[in-house]
mmCIF file of C-alpha atoms in Angstrom:
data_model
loop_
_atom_site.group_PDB
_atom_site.id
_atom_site.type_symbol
_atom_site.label_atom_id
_atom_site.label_comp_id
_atom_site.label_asym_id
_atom_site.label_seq_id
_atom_site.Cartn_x
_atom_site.Cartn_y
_atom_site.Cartn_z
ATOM 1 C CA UNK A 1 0.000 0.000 0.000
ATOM 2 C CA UNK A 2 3.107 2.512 0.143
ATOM 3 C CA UNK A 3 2.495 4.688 -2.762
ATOM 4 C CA UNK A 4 3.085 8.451 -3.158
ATOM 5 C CA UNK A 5 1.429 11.434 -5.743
ATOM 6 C CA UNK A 6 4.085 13.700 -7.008
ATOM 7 C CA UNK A 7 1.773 16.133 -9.416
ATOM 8 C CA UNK A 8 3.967 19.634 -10.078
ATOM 9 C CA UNK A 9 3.386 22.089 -12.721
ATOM 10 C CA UNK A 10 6.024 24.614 -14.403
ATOM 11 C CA UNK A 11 7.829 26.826 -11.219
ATOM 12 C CA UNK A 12 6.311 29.604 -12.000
ATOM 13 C CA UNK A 13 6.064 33.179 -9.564
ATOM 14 C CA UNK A 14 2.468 32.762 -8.240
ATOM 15 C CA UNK A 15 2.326 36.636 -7.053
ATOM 16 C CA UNK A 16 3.737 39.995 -6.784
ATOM 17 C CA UNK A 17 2.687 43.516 -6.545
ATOM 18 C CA UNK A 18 2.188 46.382 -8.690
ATOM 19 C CA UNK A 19 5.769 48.618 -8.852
ATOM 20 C CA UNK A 20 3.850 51.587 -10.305
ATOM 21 C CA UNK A 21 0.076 52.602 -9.969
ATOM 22 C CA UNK A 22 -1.946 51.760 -13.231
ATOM 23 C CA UNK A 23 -5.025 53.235 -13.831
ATOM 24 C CA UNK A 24 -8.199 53.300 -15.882
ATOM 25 C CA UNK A 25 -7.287 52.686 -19.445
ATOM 26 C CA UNK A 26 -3.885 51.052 -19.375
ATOM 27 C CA UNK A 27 -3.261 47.833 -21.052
ATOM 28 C CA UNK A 28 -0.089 47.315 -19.447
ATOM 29 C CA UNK A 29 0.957 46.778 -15.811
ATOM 30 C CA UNK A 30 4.690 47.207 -14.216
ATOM 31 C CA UNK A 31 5.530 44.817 -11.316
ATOM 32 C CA UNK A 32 7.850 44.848 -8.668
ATOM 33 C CA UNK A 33 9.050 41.123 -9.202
ATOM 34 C CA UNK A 34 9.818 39.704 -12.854
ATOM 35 C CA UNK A 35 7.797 37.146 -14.405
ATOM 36 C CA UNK A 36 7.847 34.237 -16.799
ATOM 37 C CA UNK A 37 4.168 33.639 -17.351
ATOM 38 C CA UNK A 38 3.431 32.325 -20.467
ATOM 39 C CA UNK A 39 1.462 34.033 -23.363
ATOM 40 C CA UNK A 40 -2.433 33.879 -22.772
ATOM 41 C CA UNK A 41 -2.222 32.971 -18.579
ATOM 42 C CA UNK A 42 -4.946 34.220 -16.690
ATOM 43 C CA UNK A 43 -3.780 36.905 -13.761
ATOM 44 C CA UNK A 44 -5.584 38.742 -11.429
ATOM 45 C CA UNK A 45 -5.244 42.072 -10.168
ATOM 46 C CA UNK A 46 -6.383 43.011 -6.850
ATOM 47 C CA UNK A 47 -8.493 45.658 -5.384
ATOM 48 C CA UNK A 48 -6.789 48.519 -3.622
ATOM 49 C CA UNK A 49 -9.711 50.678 -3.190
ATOM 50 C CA UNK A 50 -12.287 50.646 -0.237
ATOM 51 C CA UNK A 51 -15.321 51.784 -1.936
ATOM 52 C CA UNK A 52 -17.628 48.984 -0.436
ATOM 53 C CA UNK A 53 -17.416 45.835 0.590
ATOM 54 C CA UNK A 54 -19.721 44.423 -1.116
ATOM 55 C CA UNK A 55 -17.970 44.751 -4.514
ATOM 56 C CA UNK A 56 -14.956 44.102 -5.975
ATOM 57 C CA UNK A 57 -12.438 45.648 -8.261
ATOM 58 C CA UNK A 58 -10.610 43.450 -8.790
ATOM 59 C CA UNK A 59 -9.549 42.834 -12.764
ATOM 60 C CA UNK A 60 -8.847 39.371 -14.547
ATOM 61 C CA UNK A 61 -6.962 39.683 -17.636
ATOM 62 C CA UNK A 62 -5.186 37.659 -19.864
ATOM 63 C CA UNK A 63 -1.498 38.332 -21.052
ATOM 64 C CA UNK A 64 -0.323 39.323 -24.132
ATOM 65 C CA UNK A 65 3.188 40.069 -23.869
ATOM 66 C CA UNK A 66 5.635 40.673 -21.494
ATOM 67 C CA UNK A 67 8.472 43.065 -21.522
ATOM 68 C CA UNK A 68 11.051 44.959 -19.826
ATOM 69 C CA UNK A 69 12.803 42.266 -18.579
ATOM 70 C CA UNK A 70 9.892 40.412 -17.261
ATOM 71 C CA UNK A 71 8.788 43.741 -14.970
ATOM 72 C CA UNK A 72 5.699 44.894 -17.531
ATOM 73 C CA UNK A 73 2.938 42.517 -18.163
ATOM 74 C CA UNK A 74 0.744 43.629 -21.350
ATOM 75 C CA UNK A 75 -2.630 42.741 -20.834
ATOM 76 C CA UNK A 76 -5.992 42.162 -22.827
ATOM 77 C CA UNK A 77 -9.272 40.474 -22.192
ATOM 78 C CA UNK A 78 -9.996 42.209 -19.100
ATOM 79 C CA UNK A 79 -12.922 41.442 -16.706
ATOM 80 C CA UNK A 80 -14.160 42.917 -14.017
ATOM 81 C CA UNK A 81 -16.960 41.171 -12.010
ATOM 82 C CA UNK A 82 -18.501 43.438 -9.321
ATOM 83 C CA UNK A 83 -21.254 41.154 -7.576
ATOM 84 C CA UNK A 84 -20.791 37.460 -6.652
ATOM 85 C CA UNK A 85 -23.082 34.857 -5.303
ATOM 86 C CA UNK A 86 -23.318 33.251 -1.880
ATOM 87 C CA UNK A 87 -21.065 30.661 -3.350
ATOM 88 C CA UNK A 88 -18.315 32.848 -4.728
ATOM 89 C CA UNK A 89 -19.413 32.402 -8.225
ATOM 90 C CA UNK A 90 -19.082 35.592 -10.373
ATOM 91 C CA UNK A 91 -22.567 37.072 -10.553
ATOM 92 C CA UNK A 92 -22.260 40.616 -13.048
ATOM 93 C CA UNK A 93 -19.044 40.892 -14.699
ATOM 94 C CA UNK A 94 -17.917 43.634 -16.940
ATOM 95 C CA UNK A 95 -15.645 42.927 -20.107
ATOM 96 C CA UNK A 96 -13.716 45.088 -21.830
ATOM 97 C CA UNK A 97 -11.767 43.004 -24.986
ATOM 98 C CA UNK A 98 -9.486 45.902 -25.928
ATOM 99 C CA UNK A 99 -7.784 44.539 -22.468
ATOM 100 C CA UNK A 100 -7.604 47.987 -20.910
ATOM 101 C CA UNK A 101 -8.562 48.560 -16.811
ATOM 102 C CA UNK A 102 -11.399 49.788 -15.569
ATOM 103 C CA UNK A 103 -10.009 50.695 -12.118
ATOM 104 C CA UNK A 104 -6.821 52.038 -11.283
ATOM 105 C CA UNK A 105 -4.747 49.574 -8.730
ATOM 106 C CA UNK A 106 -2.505 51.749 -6.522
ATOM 107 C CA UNK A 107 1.235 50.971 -6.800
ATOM 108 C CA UNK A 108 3.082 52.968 -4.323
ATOM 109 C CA UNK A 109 4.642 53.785 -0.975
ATOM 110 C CA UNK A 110 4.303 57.037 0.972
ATOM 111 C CA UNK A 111 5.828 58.402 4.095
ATOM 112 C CA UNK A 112 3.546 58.106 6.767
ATOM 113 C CA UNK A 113 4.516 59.786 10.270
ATOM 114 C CA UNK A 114 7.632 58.963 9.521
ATOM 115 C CA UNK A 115 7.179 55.245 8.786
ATOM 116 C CA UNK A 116 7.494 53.794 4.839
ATOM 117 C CA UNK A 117 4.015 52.098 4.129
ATOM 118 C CA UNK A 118 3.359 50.484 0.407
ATOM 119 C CA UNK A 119 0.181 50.712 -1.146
ATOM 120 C CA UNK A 120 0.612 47.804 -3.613
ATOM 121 C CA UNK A 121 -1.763 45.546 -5.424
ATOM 122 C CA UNK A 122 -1.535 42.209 -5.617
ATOM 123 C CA UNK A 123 -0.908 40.400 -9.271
ATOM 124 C CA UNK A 124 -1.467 37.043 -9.303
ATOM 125 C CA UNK A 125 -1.005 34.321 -11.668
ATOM 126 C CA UNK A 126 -4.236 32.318 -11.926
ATOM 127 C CA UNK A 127 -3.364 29.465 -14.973
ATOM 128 C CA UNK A 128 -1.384 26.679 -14.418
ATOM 129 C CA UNK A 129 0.217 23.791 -16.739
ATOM 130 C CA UNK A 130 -1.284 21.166 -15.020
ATOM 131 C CA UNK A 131 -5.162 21.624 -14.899
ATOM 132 C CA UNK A 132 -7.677 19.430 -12.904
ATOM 133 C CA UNK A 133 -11.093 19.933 -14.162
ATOM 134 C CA UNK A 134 -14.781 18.744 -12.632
ATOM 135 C CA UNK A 135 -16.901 17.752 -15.528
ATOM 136 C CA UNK A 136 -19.716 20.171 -15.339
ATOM 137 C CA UNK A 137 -22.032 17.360 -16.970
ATOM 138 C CA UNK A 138 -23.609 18.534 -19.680
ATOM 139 C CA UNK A 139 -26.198 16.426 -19.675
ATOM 140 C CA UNK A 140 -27.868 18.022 -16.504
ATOM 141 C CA UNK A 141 -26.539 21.466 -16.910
ATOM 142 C CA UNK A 142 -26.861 21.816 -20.622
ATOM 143 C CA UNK A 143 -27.034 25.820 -20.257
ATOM 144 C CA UNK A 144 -23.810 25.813 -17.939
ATOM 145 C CA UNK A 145 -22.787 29.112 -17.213
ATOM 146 C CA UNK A 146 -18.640 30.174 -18.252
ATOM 147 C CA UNK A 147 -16.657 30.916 -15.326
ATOM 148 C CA UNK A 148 -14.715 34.090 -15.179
ATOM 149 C CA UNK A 149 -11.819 32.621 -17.525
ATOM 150 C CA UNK A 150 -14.439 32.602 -20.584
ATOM 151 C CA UNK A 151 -13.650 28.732 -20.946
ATOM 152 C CA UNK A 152 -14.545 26.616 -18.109
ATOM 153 C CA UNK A 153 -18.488 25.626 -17.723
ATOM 154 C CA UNK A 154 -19.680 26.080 -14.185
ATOM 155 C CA UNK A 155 -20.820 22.506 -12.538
ATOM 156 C CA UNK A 156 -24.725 22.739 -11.508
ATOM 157 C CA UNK A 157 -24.608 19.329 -10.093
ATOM 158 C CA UNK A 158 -21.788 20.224 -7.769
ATOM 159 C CA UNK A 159 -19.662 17.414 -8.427
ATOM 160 C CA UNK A 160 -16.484 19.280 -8.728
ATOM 161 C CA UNK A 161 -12.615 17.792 -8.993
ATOM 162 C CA UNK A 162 -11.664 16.021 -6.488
ATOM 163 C CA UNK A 163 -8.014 14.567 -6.037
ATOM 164 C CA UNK A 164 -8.657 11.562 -3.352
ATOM 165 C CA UNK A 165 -6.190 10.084 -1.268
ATOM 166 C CA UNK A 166 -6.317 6.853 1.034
ATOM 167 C CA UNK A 167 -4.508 5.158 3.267
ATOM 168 C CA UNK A 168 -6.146 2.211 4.840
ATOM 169 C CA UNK A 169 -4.497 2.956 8.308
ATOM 170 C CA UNK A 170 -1.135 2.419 7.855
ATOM 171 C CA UNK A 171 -0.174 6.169 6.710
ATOM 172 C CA UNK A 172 1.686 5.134 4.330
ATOM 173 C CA UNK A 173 0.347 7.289 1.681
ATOM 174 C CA UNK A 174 2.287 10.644 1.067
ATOM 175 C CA UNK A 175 0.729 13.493 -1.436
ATOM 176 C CA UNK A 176 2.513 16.172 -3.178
ATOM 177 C CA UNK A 177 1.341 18.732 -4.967
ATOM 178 C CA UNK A 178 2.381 22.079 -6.509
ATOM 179 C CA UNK A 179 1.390 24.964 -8.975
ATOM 180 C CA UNK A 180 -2.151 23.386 -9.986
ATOM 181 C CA UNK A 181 -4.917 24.755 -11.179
ATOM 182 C CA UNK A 182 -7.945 23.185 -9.978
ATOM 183 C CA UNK A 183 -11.288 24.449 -12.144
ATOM 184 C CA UNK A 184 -14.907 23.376 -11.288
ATOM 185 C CA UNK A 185 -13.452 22.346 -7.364
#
């Protein structure tokens, strides 16, 4: 019964934060951190605003190029989804294909009282090389709803991926498991 699960995608950097503020119209971000990610990833870009907490600003985007060294990310595709449901599905999103923000994303530090204190949005990389997907059964959910990503179909029947592991008491069993993506969960 001594078996192990090695499953590891491409080492990729799975975050950062903005270097510079971006804001409403740009189509290209500059990070603090450079990055690899491959043509046409998914990435998110956080909220930095406090507007309400009941919506987000945060922007999805897919990239086009990268530049600079790996420090500017040149984006397209952009989403925005402002309302979600009670399940964290996105409930109104907002697309804009000519890839430019909506929002701006602060991307800066400020003295404070003396004290340094960044103001940085989060970038993070939200494809992966190795995908495990939940069959959203089209056979009971016909009309599936996309996800965010434009590609997956939502699961109605809410028999999502599962990766199972079992070890019949002896814990033998060891699991390992790195830069996934896990869709329909």
């Amino acid at each position: 019964y001594e078996c192990t699960l090695d499953m590891h995608g491409a080492p990729q950097v799975a975050w950062t934060q903005l270097a510079q503020t971006s804001k409403p119209g740009d189509t290209s971000i500059k990070l603090l951190q450079a990055v690899t990610w491959p043509i046409g990833s998914k990435i998110v870009i956080a909220t930095t605003d406090f507007e309400s907490p009941q919506s987000s600003h945060s922007e999805i985007s897919e990239v086009e190029a990268i530049s600079e060294s790996g420090t500017r990310v040149h984006v397209k595709d952009t989403r925005v989804c402002h309302e979600y449901t009670n399940s964290g599905l996105p409930k109104t999103c907002k697309h804009t294909p000519d890839g430019a923000l909506t929002y701006p994303h602060l991307g800066e530090e400020i003295v404070l009282g003396g004290t340094l204190l960044a103001f940085r949005a989060e970038v993070g990389l939200l494809s992966r090389n190795i995908v495990v997907e939940g069959d959203y059964d089209a056979r009971f959910c016909p009309l599936a709803d996309l996800a965010d990503d434009g590609v997956t179909r939502l699961s109605c029947n809410q028999f999502g991926a599962q990766i199972f592991l079992s070890s019949p008491g002896h814990e033998s069993l060891v699991g390992r498991l790195s830069n996934m993506e896990i869709r329909n969960g």
